PDB file of C-alpha atoms and ligand atoms in Angstrom:
ATOM      1  CA  MET A   1     -22.616 -71.688-106.753  1.00 41.00           C
ATOM      2  CA  TYR A   2     -24.208 -73.601-109.619  1.00 45.00           C
ATOM      3  CA  ILE A   3     -27.052 -75.892-108.657  1.00 51.00           C
ATOM      4  CA  SER A   4     -28.450 -78.326-111.199  1.00 47.00           C
ATOM      5  CA  ASN A   5     -32.073 -77.546-111.933  1.00 56.00           C
ATOM      6  CA  LYS A   6     -32.958 -81.212-111.601  1.00 82.00           C
ATOM      7  CA  SER A   7     -32.202 -81.279-107.900  1.00 93.00           C
ATOM      8  CA  MET A   8     -34.848 -80.596-105.295  1.00 96.00           C
ATOM      9  CA  PHE A   9     -34.435 -79.623-101.696  1.00 98.00           C
ATOM     10  CA  ILE A  10     -37.412 -80.543 -99.508  1.00 98.00           C
ATOM     11  CA  THR A  11     -37.556 -79.868 -95.785  1.00 98.00           C
ATOM     12  CA  PHE A  12     -39.851 -81.174 -93.061  1.00 98.00           C
ATOM     13  CA  GLU A  13     -40.770 -79.140 -90.025  1.00 98.00           C
ATOM     14  CA  GLY A  14     -43.027 -79.269 -87.003  1.00 98.00           C
ATOM     15  CA  ILE A  15     -43.029 -79.393 -83.223  1.00 98.00           C
ATOM     16  CA  ASP A  16     -41.398 -82.261 -81.328  1.00 96.00           C
ATOM     17  CA  GLY A  17     -43.274 -85.530 -81.849  1.00 95.00           C
ATOM     18  CA  CYS A  18     -45.323 -84.305 -84.834  1.00 96.00           C
ATOM     19  CA  GLY A  19     -44.497 -87.414 -86.881  1.00 95.00           C
ATOM     20  CA  LYS A  20     -42.345 -85.783 -89.546  1.00 97.00           C
ATOM     21  CA  SER A  21     -39.473 -88.261 -89.185  1.00 96.00           C
ATOM     22  CA  SER A  22     -41.629 -91.204 -90.342  1.00 97.00           C
ATOM     23  CA  GLN A  23     -42.727 -89.080 -93.303  1.00 98.00           C
ATOM     24  CA  THR A  24     -39.169 -88.222 -94.303  1.00 98.00           C
ATOM     25  CA  LYS A  25     -38.251 -91.927 -94.337  1.00 98.00           C
ATOM     26  CA  ARG A  26     -41.327 -92.860 -96.340  1.00 98.00           C
ATOM     27  CA  LEU A  27     -40.715 -90.161 -98.907  1.00 98.00           C
ATOM     28  CA  LEU A  28     -37.028 -91.115 -99.138  1.00 98.00           C
ATOM     29  CA  LYS A  29     -37.929 -94.708 -99.920  1.00 97.00           C
ATOM     30  CA  ARG A  30     -40.577 -93.808-102.484  1.00 95.00           C
ATOM     31  CA  LEU A  31     -38.340 -91.351-104.338  1.00 94.00           C
ATOM     32  CA  ASN A  32     -35.437 -93.787-104.445  1.00 93.00           C
ATOM     33  CA  ASP A  33     -37.814 -96.550-105.602  1.00 92.00           C
ATOM     34  CA  GLU A  34     -38.883 -94.197-108.412  1.00 90.00           C
ATOM     35  CA  GLY A  35     -35.240 -93.936-109.458  1.00 89.00           C
ATOM     36  CA  ILE A  36     -34.758 -90.423-108.095  1.00 92.00           C
ATOM     37  CA  LYS A  37     -31.487 -90.397-106.167  1.00 94.00           C
ATOM     38  CA  THR A  38     -32.392 -88.882-102.817  1.00 96.00           C
ATOM     39  CA  ILE A  39     -30.479 -88.309 -99.603  1.00 98.00           C
ATOM     40  CA  LEU A  40     -32.016 -87.844 -96.164  1.00 98.00           C
ATOM     41  CA  VAL A  41     -30.352 -85.612 -93.573  1.00 98.00           C
ATOM     42  CA  ARG A  42     -31.420 -84.481 -90.139  1.00 97.00           C
ATOM     43  CA  GLU A  43     -30.815 -81.433 -88.000  1.00 98.00           C
ATOM     44  CA  PRO A  44     -29.176 -80.628 -85.754  1.00 98.00           C
ATOM     45  CA  GLY A  45     -26.594 -83.136 -86.977  1.00 97.00           C
ATOM     46  CA  GLY A  46     -26.132 -84.995 -90.236  1.00 96.00           C
ATOM     47  CA  THR A  47     -22.322 -84.844 -90.447  1.00 97.00           C
ATOM     48  CA  PRO A  48     -19.710 -85.985 -87.897  1.00 98.00           C
ATOM     49  CA  ILE A  49     -19.019 -82.385 -86.816  1.00 98.00           C
ATOM     50  CA  SER A  50     -22.723 -81.470 -86.712  1.00 98.00           C
ATOM     51  CA  GLU A  51     -23.559 -84.615 -84.726  1.00 98.00           C
ATOM     52  CA  GLU A  52     -21.043 -83.522 -82.082  1.00 98.00           C
ATOM     53  CA  VAL A  53     -22.738 -80.140 -81.925  1.00 98.00           C
ATOM     54  CA  ARG A  54     -26.090 -81.963 -81.607  1.00 98.00           C
ATOM     55  CA  GLU A  55     -24.811 -83.852 -78.554  1.00 97.00           C
ATOM     56  CA  ILE A  56     -24.039 -80.586 -76.780  1.00 97.00           C
ATOM     57  CA  LEU A  57     -27.365 -79.026 -77.803  1.00 97.00           C
ATOM     58  CA  LEU A  58     -29.647 -81.842 -76.663  1.00 96.00           C
ATOM     59  CA  ASP A  59     -27.712 -82.981 -73.591  1.00 95.00           C
ATOM     60  CA  ASN A  60     -29.682 -82.363 -70.387  1.00 93.00           C
ATOM     61  CA  ARG A  61     -26.373 -81.374 -68.772  1.00 93.00           C
ATOM     62  CA  SER A  62     -26.318 -78.290 -71.051  1.00 93.00           C
ATOM     63  CA  LYS A  63     -29.038 -76.635 -68.935  1.00 92.00           C
ATOM     64  CA  GLY A  64     -26.957 -73.472 -68.503  1.00 96.00           C
ATOM     65  CA  MET A  65     -26.823 -72.781 -72.242  1.00 97.00           C
ATOM     66  CA  SER A  66     -27.832 -69.244 -73.213  1.00 98.00           C
ATOM     67  CA  ASP A  67     -30.495 -68.824 -75.900  1.00 98.00           C
ATOM     68  CA  ARG A  68     -27.982 -67.052 -78.124  1.00 98.00           C
ATOM     69  CA  THR A  69     -25.483 -69.888 -77.786  1.00 98.00           C
ATOM     70  CA  GLU A  70     -28.271 -72.281 -78.724  1.00 98.00           C
ATOM     71  CA  ALA A  71     -29.064 -70.250 -81.862  1.00 98.00           C
ATOM     72  CA  LEU A  72     -25.398 -70.135 -82.839  1.00 98.00           C
ATOM     73  CA  LEU A  73     -24.868 -73.865 -82.326  1.00 98.00           C
ATOM     74  CA  MET A  74     -28.022 -74.758 -84.285  1.00 98.00           C
ATOM     75  CA  THR A  75     -26.821 -72.628 -87.173  1.00 98.00           C
ATOM     76  CA  ALA A  76     -23.215 -73.872 -86.835  1.00 98.00           C
ATOM     77  CA  SER A  77     -24.478 -77.420 -87.261  1.00 98.00           C
ATOM     78  CA  ARG A  78     -26.464 -76.206 -90.308  1.00 98.00           C
ATOM     79  CA  ALA A  79     -23.477 -74.499 -91.925  1.00 98.00           C
ATOM     80  CA  GLN A  80     -21.437 -77.703 -91.777  1.00 98.00           C
ATOM     81  CA  LEU A  81     -24.282 -79.874 -93.074  1.00 98.00           C
ATOM     82  CA  THR A  82     -24.973 -77.454 -95.920  1.00 98.00           C
ATOM     83  CA  TYR A  83     -21.306 -77.223 -96.878  1.00 98.00           C
ATOM     84  CA  GLU A  84     -20.454 -80.896 -96.534  1.00 98.00           C
ATOM     85  CA  THR A  85     -23.601 -82.668 -97.743  1.00 98.00           C
ATOM     86  CA  ILE A  86     -26.426 -80.499 -99.065  1.00 98.00           C
ATOM     87  CA  LEU A  87     -24.592 -78.279-101.578  1.00 98.00           C
ATOM     88  CA  PRO A  88     -22.433 -81.040-103.113  1.00 97.00           C
ATOM     89  CA  ASN A  89     -25.430 -83.335-103.546  1.00 97.00           C
ATOM     90  CA  LEU A  90     -27.621 -80.629-105.059  1.00 96.00           C
ATOM     91  CA  GLU A  91     -24.819 -79.881-107.499  1.00 94.00           C
ATOM     92  CA  LEU A  92     -24.806 -83.541-108.531  1.00 94.00           C
ATOM     93  CA  GLY A  93     -28.517 -83.255-109.281  1.00 93.00           C
ATOM     94  CA  HIS A  94     -29.598 -85.346-106.317  1.00 95.00           C
ATOM     95  CA  TRP A  95     -32.619 -84.629-104.178  1.00 96.00           C
ATOM     96  CA  ILE A  96     -32.271 -83.796-100.509  1.00 98.00           C
ATOM     97  CA  ILE A  97     -34.868 -84.358 -97.827  1.00 98.00           C
ATOM     98  CA  ALA A  98     -34.052 -82.620 -94.546  1.00 98.00           C
ATOM     99  CA  ASP A  99     -35.672 -83.529 -91.238  1.00 98.00           C
ATOM    100  CA  ARG A 100     -35.617 -79.906 -89.987  1.00 98.00           C
ATOM    101  CA  TYR A 101     -33.681 -76.975 -91.471  1.00 98.00           C
ATOM    102  CA  ALA A 102     -33.593 -73.186 -91.155  1.00 98.00           C
ATOM    103  CA  ASP A 103     -37.298 -72.791 -90.272  1.00 98.00           C
ATOM    104  CA  SER A 104     -36.668 -74.741 -87.058  1.00 98.00           C
ATOM    105  CA  THR A 105     -34.378 -71.939 -85.900  1.00 98.00           C
ATOM    106  CA  LEU A 106     -37.049 -69.343 -86.668  1.00 98.00           C
ATOM    107  CA  ALA A 107     -39.748 -71.359 -84.881  1.00 98.00           C
ATOM    108  CA  TYR A 108     -37.781 -72.637 -81.852  1.00 98.00           C
ATOM    109  CA  GLN A 109     -35.281 -69.865 -81.213  1.00 98.00           C
ATOM    110  CA  GLY A 110     -37.625 -67.164 -82.562  1.00 98.00           C
ATOM    111  CA  GLY A 111     -40.909 -68.466 -81.147  1.00 98.00           C
ATOM    112  CA  GLY A 112     -39.823 -70.589 -78.203  1.00 98.00           C
ATOM    113  CA  ARG A 113     -36.852 -68.489 -77.050  1.00 98.00           C
ATOM    114  CA  GLU A 114     -38.187 -65.160 -78.344  1.00 98.00           C
ATOM    115  CA  ILE A 115     -35.005 -64.133 -80.139  1.00 98.00           C
ATOM    116  CA  ASN A 116     -35.456 -61.327 -82.682  1.00 98.00           C
ATOM    117  CA  LEU A 117     -36.513 -62.892 -85.987  1.00 97.00           C
ATOM    118  CA  GLU A 118     -34.399 -60.534 -88.116  1.00 97.00           C
ATOM    119  CA  TRP A 119     -31.222 -61.674 -86.355  1.00 98.00           C
ATOM    120  CA  LEU A 120     -32.177 -65.293 -86.897  1.00 98.00           C
ATOM    121  CA  ILE A 121     -32.958 -64.707 -90.565  1.00 98.00           C
ATOM    122  CA  GLN A 122     -29.490 -63.190 -90.997  1.00 98.00           C
ATOM    123  CA  LEU A 123     -27.873 -66.073 -89.094  1.00 98.00           C
ATOM    124  CA  ASN A 124     -29.704 -68.502 -91.362  1.00 98.00           C
ATOM    125  CA  HIS A 125     -28.547 -66.665 -94.491  1.00 98.00           C
ATOM    126  CA  PHE A 126     -24.981 -67.070 -93.304  1.00 98.00           C
ATOM    127  CA  ALA A 127     -25.358 -70.716 -92.259  1.00 98.00           C
ATOM    128  CA  THR A 128     -27.219 -71.883 -95.373  1.00 98.00           C
ATOM    129  CA  PHE A 129     -24.880 -70.218 -97.875  1.00 98.00           C
ATOM    130  CA  GLU A 130     -28.088 -68.410 -98.828  1.00 98.00           C
ATOM    131  CA  ILE A 131     -29.857 -71.427-100.275  1.00 98.00           C
ATOM    132  CA  GLN A 132     -33.564 -72.016 -99.646  1.00 97.00           C
ATOM    133  CA  PRO A 133     -35.546 -75.229 -99.781  1.00 98.00           C
ATOM    134  CA  ASN A 134     -37.740 -75.615-102.863  1.00 97.00           C
ATOM    135  CA  LEU A 135     -40.546 -76.881-100.662  1.00 98.00           C
ATOM    136  CA  THR A 136     -41.233 -77.236 -96.942  1.00 98.00           C
ATOM    137  CA  PHE A 137     -43.867 -79.390 -95.272  1.00 98.00           C
ATOM    138  CA  ILE A 138     -44.962 -78.459 -91.782  1.00 98.00           C
ATOM    139  CA  VAL A 139     -46.549 -81.464 -90.122  1.00 98.00           C
ATOM    140  CA  ASP A 140     -48.978 -79.823 -87.746  1.00 98.00           C
ATOM    141  CA  VAL A 141     -50.205 -81.427 -84.527  1.00 97.00           C
ATOM    142  CA  MET A 142     -51.419 -80.083 -81.209  1.00 97.00           C
ATOM    143  CA  PRO A 143     -48.646 -80.188 -78.588  1.00 96.00           C
ATOM    144  CA  GLU A 144     -50.853 -82.265 -76.269  1.00 95.00           C
ATOM    145  CA  GLU A 145     -51.170 -84.932 -78.957  1.00 95.00           C
ATOM    146  CA  ALA A 146     -47.421 -84.840 -79.664  1.00 94.00           C
ATOM    147  CA  PHE A 147     -46.668 -85.380 -75.973  1.00 91.00           C
ATOM    148  CA  ARG A 148     -49.149 -88.269 -75.795  1.00 91.00           C
ATOM    149  CA  ARG A 149     -47.278 -90.028 -78.603  1.00 90.00           C
ATOM    150  CA  LYS A 150     -43.905 -89.559 -76.971  1.00 85.00           C
ATOM    151  CA  THR A 151     -41.817 -92.474 -75.743  1.00 87.00           C
ATOM    152  CA  GLY A 152     -38.465 -92.365 -73.953  1.00 89.00           C
ATOM    153  CA  GLU A 153     -36.635 -89.614 -72.076  1.00 91.00           C
ATOM    154  CA  ASN A 154     -37.077 -85.923 -72.857  1.00 92.00           C
ATOM    155  CA  ASP A 155     -33.979 -84.189 -74.234  1.00 94.00           C
ATOM    156  CA  ARG A 156     -33.055 -80.644 -73.134  1.00 94.00           C
ATOM    157  CA  ILE A 157     -35.426 -78.924 -75.563  1.00 94.00           C
ATOM    158  CA  GLU A 158     -38.326 -81.359 -75.115  1.00 93.00           C
ATOM    159  CA  SER A 159     -38.017 -80.726 -71.360  1.00 92.00           C
ATOM    160  CA  GLU A 160     -39.292 -77.177 -71.979  1.00 94.00           C
ATOM    161  CA  GLY A 161     -42.833 -78.582 -72.024  1.00 93.00           C
ATOM    162  CA  ILE A 162     -46.168 -77.860 -73.707  1.00 95.00           C
ATOM    163  CA  ALA A 163     -46.275 -74.051 -73.364  1.00 96.00           C
ATOM    164  CA  PHE A 164     -42.914 -73.843 -75.184  1.00 97.00           C
ATOM    165  CA  GLN A 165     -44.142 -76.152 -77.979  1.00 97.00           C
ATOM    166  CA  ASN A 166     -47.229 -73.977 -78.315  1.00 98.00           C
ATOM    167  CA  GLU A 167     -45.050 -70.920 -78.974  1.00 98.00           C
ATOM    168  CA  VAL A 168     -43.035 -72.894 -81.519  1.00 98.00           C
ATOM    169  CA  ARG A 169     -46.235 -74.000 -83.260  1.00 98.00           C
ATOM    170  CA  LYS A 170     -47.519 -70.419 -83.353  1.00 98.00           C
ATOM    171  CA  LYS A 171     -44.305 -69.249 -84.998  1.00 98.00           C
ATOM    172  CA  TYR A 172     -44.587 -71.987 -87.622  1.00 98.00           C
ATOM    173  CA  GLY A 173     -48.043 -70.536 -88.301  1.00 98.00           C
ATOM    174  CA  ASP A 174     -46.457 -67.112 -88.903  1.00 98.00           C
ATOM    175  CA  LEU A 175     -43.890 -68.640 -91.265  1.00 98.00           C
ATOM    176  CA  ILE A 176     -46.631 -70.082 -93.473  1.00 98.00           C
ATOM    177  CA  LYS A 177     -47.969 -66.549 -93.930  1.00 97.00           C
ATOM    178  CA  LEU A 178     -44.474 -65.217 -94.648  1.00 96.00           C
ATOM    179  CA  PHE A 179     -43.595 -67.917 -97.212  1.00 97.00           C
ATOM    180  CA  PRO A 180     -46.907 -69.121 -98.657  1.00 97.00           C
ATOM    181  CA  ASP A 181     -45.399 -70.448-101.904  1.00 97.00           C
ATOM    182  CA  ARG A 182     -42.712 -72.511-100.245  1.00 98.00           C
ATOM    183  CA  ILE A 183     -44.456 -73.842 -97.141  1.00 98.00           C
ATOM    184  CA  VAL A 184     -47.286 -76.377 -97.168  1.00 98.00           C
ATOM    185  CA  LEU A 185     -49.148 -77.278 -93.989  1.00 98.00           C
ATOM    186  CA  VAL A 186     -50.209 -80.896 -93.549  1.00 98.00           C
ATOM    187  CA  ASP A 187     -52.529 -82.197 -90.870  1.00 98.00           C
ATOM    188  CA  GLY A 188     -50.437 -84.413 -88.600  1.00 97.00           C
ATOM    189  CA  HIS A 189     -53.513 -85.875 -86.902  1.00 96.00           C
ATOM    190  CA  LYS A 190     -54.283 -87.919 -90.047  1.00 97.00           C
ATOM    191  CA  SER A 191     -52.900 -91.431 -90.609  1.00 97.00           C
ATOM    192  CA  GLU A 192     -49.301 -91.896 -91.737  1.00 97.00           C
ATOM    193  CA  GLU A 193     -50.560 -93.197 -95.074  1.00 98.00           C
ATOM    194  CA  GLU A 194     -52.890 -90.236 -95.670  1.00 98.00           C
ATOM    195  CA  ILE A 195     -50.165 -87.728 -94.814  1.00 98.00           C
ATOM    196  CA  HIS A 196     -47.740 -89.440 -97.167  1.00 98.00           C
ATOM    197  CA  ASN A 197     -50.301 -89.350 -99.980  1.00 98.00           C
ATOM    198  CA  THR A 198     -50.914 -85.628 -99.431  1.00 98.00           C
ATOM    199  CA  ILE A 199     -47.176 -84.990 -99.620  1.00 98.00           C
ATOM    200  CA  TRP A 200     -46.776 -87.072-102.771  1.00 96.00           C
ATOM    201  CA  GLU A 201     -49.718 -85.354-104.454  1.00 96.00           C
ATOM    202  CA  GLU A 202     -48.114 -81.979-103.725  1.00 96.00           C
ATOM    203  CA  LEU A 203     -44.902 -83.050-105.501  1.00 95.00           C
ATOM    204  CA  VAL A 204     -46.924 -84.246-108.491  1.00 92.00           C
ATOM    205  CA  ARG A 205     -48.989 -81.039-108.496  1.00 93.00           C
ATOM    206  CA  ARG A 206     -45.766 -79.017-108.639  1.00 93.00           C
ATOM    207  CA  ASP A 207     -44.500 -81.029-111.635  1.00 88.00           C
ATOM    208  CA  TYR A 208     -41.363 -82.066-109.786  1.00 88.00           C
ATOM    209  CA  PHE A 209     -41.062 -85.280-111.731  1.00 76.00           C
ATOM    210  CA  ASN A 210     -41.317 -83.954-115.256  1.00 62.00           C
ATOM    211  CA  GLU A 211     -37.620 -83.922-115.950  1.00 50.00           C
ATOM    212  CA  LYS A 212     -36.982 -87.360-114.517  1.00 48.00           C
ATOM    213  CA  LYS A 213     -39.551 -89.426-116.333  1.00 48.00           C
TER     214      LYS A 213
HETATM  215  P1  TYD B   1     -34.712 -84.207 -82.413  1.00 69.68           P
HETATM  216  O1  TYD B   1     -34.557 -85.316 -81.449  1.00 69.68           O
HETATM  217  O2  TYD B   1     -34.097 -84.371 -83.750  1.00 69.68           O
HETATM  218  O3  TYD B   1     -36.227 -83.844 -82.504  1.00 69.68           O
HETATM  219  P2  TYD B   1     -37.279 -84.159 -83.599  1.00 69.68           P
HETATM  220  O4  TYD B   1     -37.282 -85.652 -83.759  1.00 69.68           O
HETATM  221  O5  TYD B   1     -38.541 -83.595 -83.030  1.00 69.68           O
HETATM  222  O6  TYD B   1     -36.825 -83.432 -84.845  1.00 69.68           O
HETATM  223  O7  TYD B   1     -34.170 -82.900 -81.688  1.00 69.68           O
HETATM  224  C1  TYD B   1     -34.011 -81.726 -82.306  1.00 69.68           C
HETATM  225  C2  TYD B   1     -34.456 -80.664 -81.340  1.00 69.68           C
HETATM  226  O8  TYD B   1     -33.781 -79.466 -81.652  1.00 69.68           O
HETATM  227  C3  TYD B   1     -35.932 -80.382 -81.435  1.00 69.68           C
HETATM  228  O9  TYD B   1     -36.449 -80.145 -80.140  1.00 69.68           O
HETATM  229  C4  TYD B   1     -35.978 -79.090 -82.227  1.00 69.68           C
HETATM  230  C5  TYD B   1     -34.698 -78.416 -81.853  1.00 69.68           C
HETATM  231  N1  TYD B   1     -34.158 -77.480 -82.867  1.00 69.68           N
HETATM  232  C6  TYD B   1     -34.087 -76.136 -82.579  1.00 69.68           C
HETATM  233  O10 TYD B   1     -34.471 -75.704 -81.471  1.00 69.68           O
HETATM  234  N2  TYD B   1     -33.582 -75.271 -83.513  1.00 69.68           N
HETATM  235  C7  TYD B   1     -33.121 -75.708 -84.720  1.00 69.68           C
HETATM  236  O11 TYD B   1     -32.653 -74.893 -85.542  1.00 69.68           O
HETATM  237  C8  TYD B   1     -33.190 -77.113 -84.999  1.00 69.68           C
HETATM  238  C9  TYD B   1     -32.685 -77.646 -86.307  1.00 69.68           C
HETATM  239  C10 TYD B   1     -33.718 -77.961 -84.050  1.00 69.68           C
END
């Protein structure tokens, strides 16, 4: 499939409560203010079908879900989002920011649930129509800090607790080594403003704006 070379696909990753969602919104606003048409999506979810899948995945009544079912539903949600929103917008030359994407499956289902990484990589290939983000930011915080920041009820995955989040964080660490050109680690303990500036500087450093200005 043809993808305009002006479009950019940027994903945000990290453990639960790392602060990436505020960063995605900030970046969305700044890019749109700069005149770069940008769309924000989140996973699991982002389309009507994917949001229904999300309900099942995060519902505390889904306690009996097998790890493999979880991996398949996460990637099913991704396939629909990619097909319905991400690919068409990239083709139009728009930018996409995703609050979680394929790396979440590698970190959560691979690290947290200990599913074989090769299987998950293949599942992701299938679900993403073999596209890759241009750039991925992992907002890194200690699980203890993430839990301290948390408000409201835990969903099914958050209920797994700190040891689970530690495994997820470790796997994110492995992914940085596997994809050093694509993945950038940012320190989530810094202020929202500082993190945003680091992210913006990275986009400038990579010359992402050259064609637009
Ligand atoms: P969400 O409330 O969106 O969490 P957050 O605000 O931290 O992104 O819930 C998404 C949950 O689903 C989160 O615990 C991470 C998990 N998840 C996976 O386990 N695998 C995946 O592939 C994705 C996309 C998310």
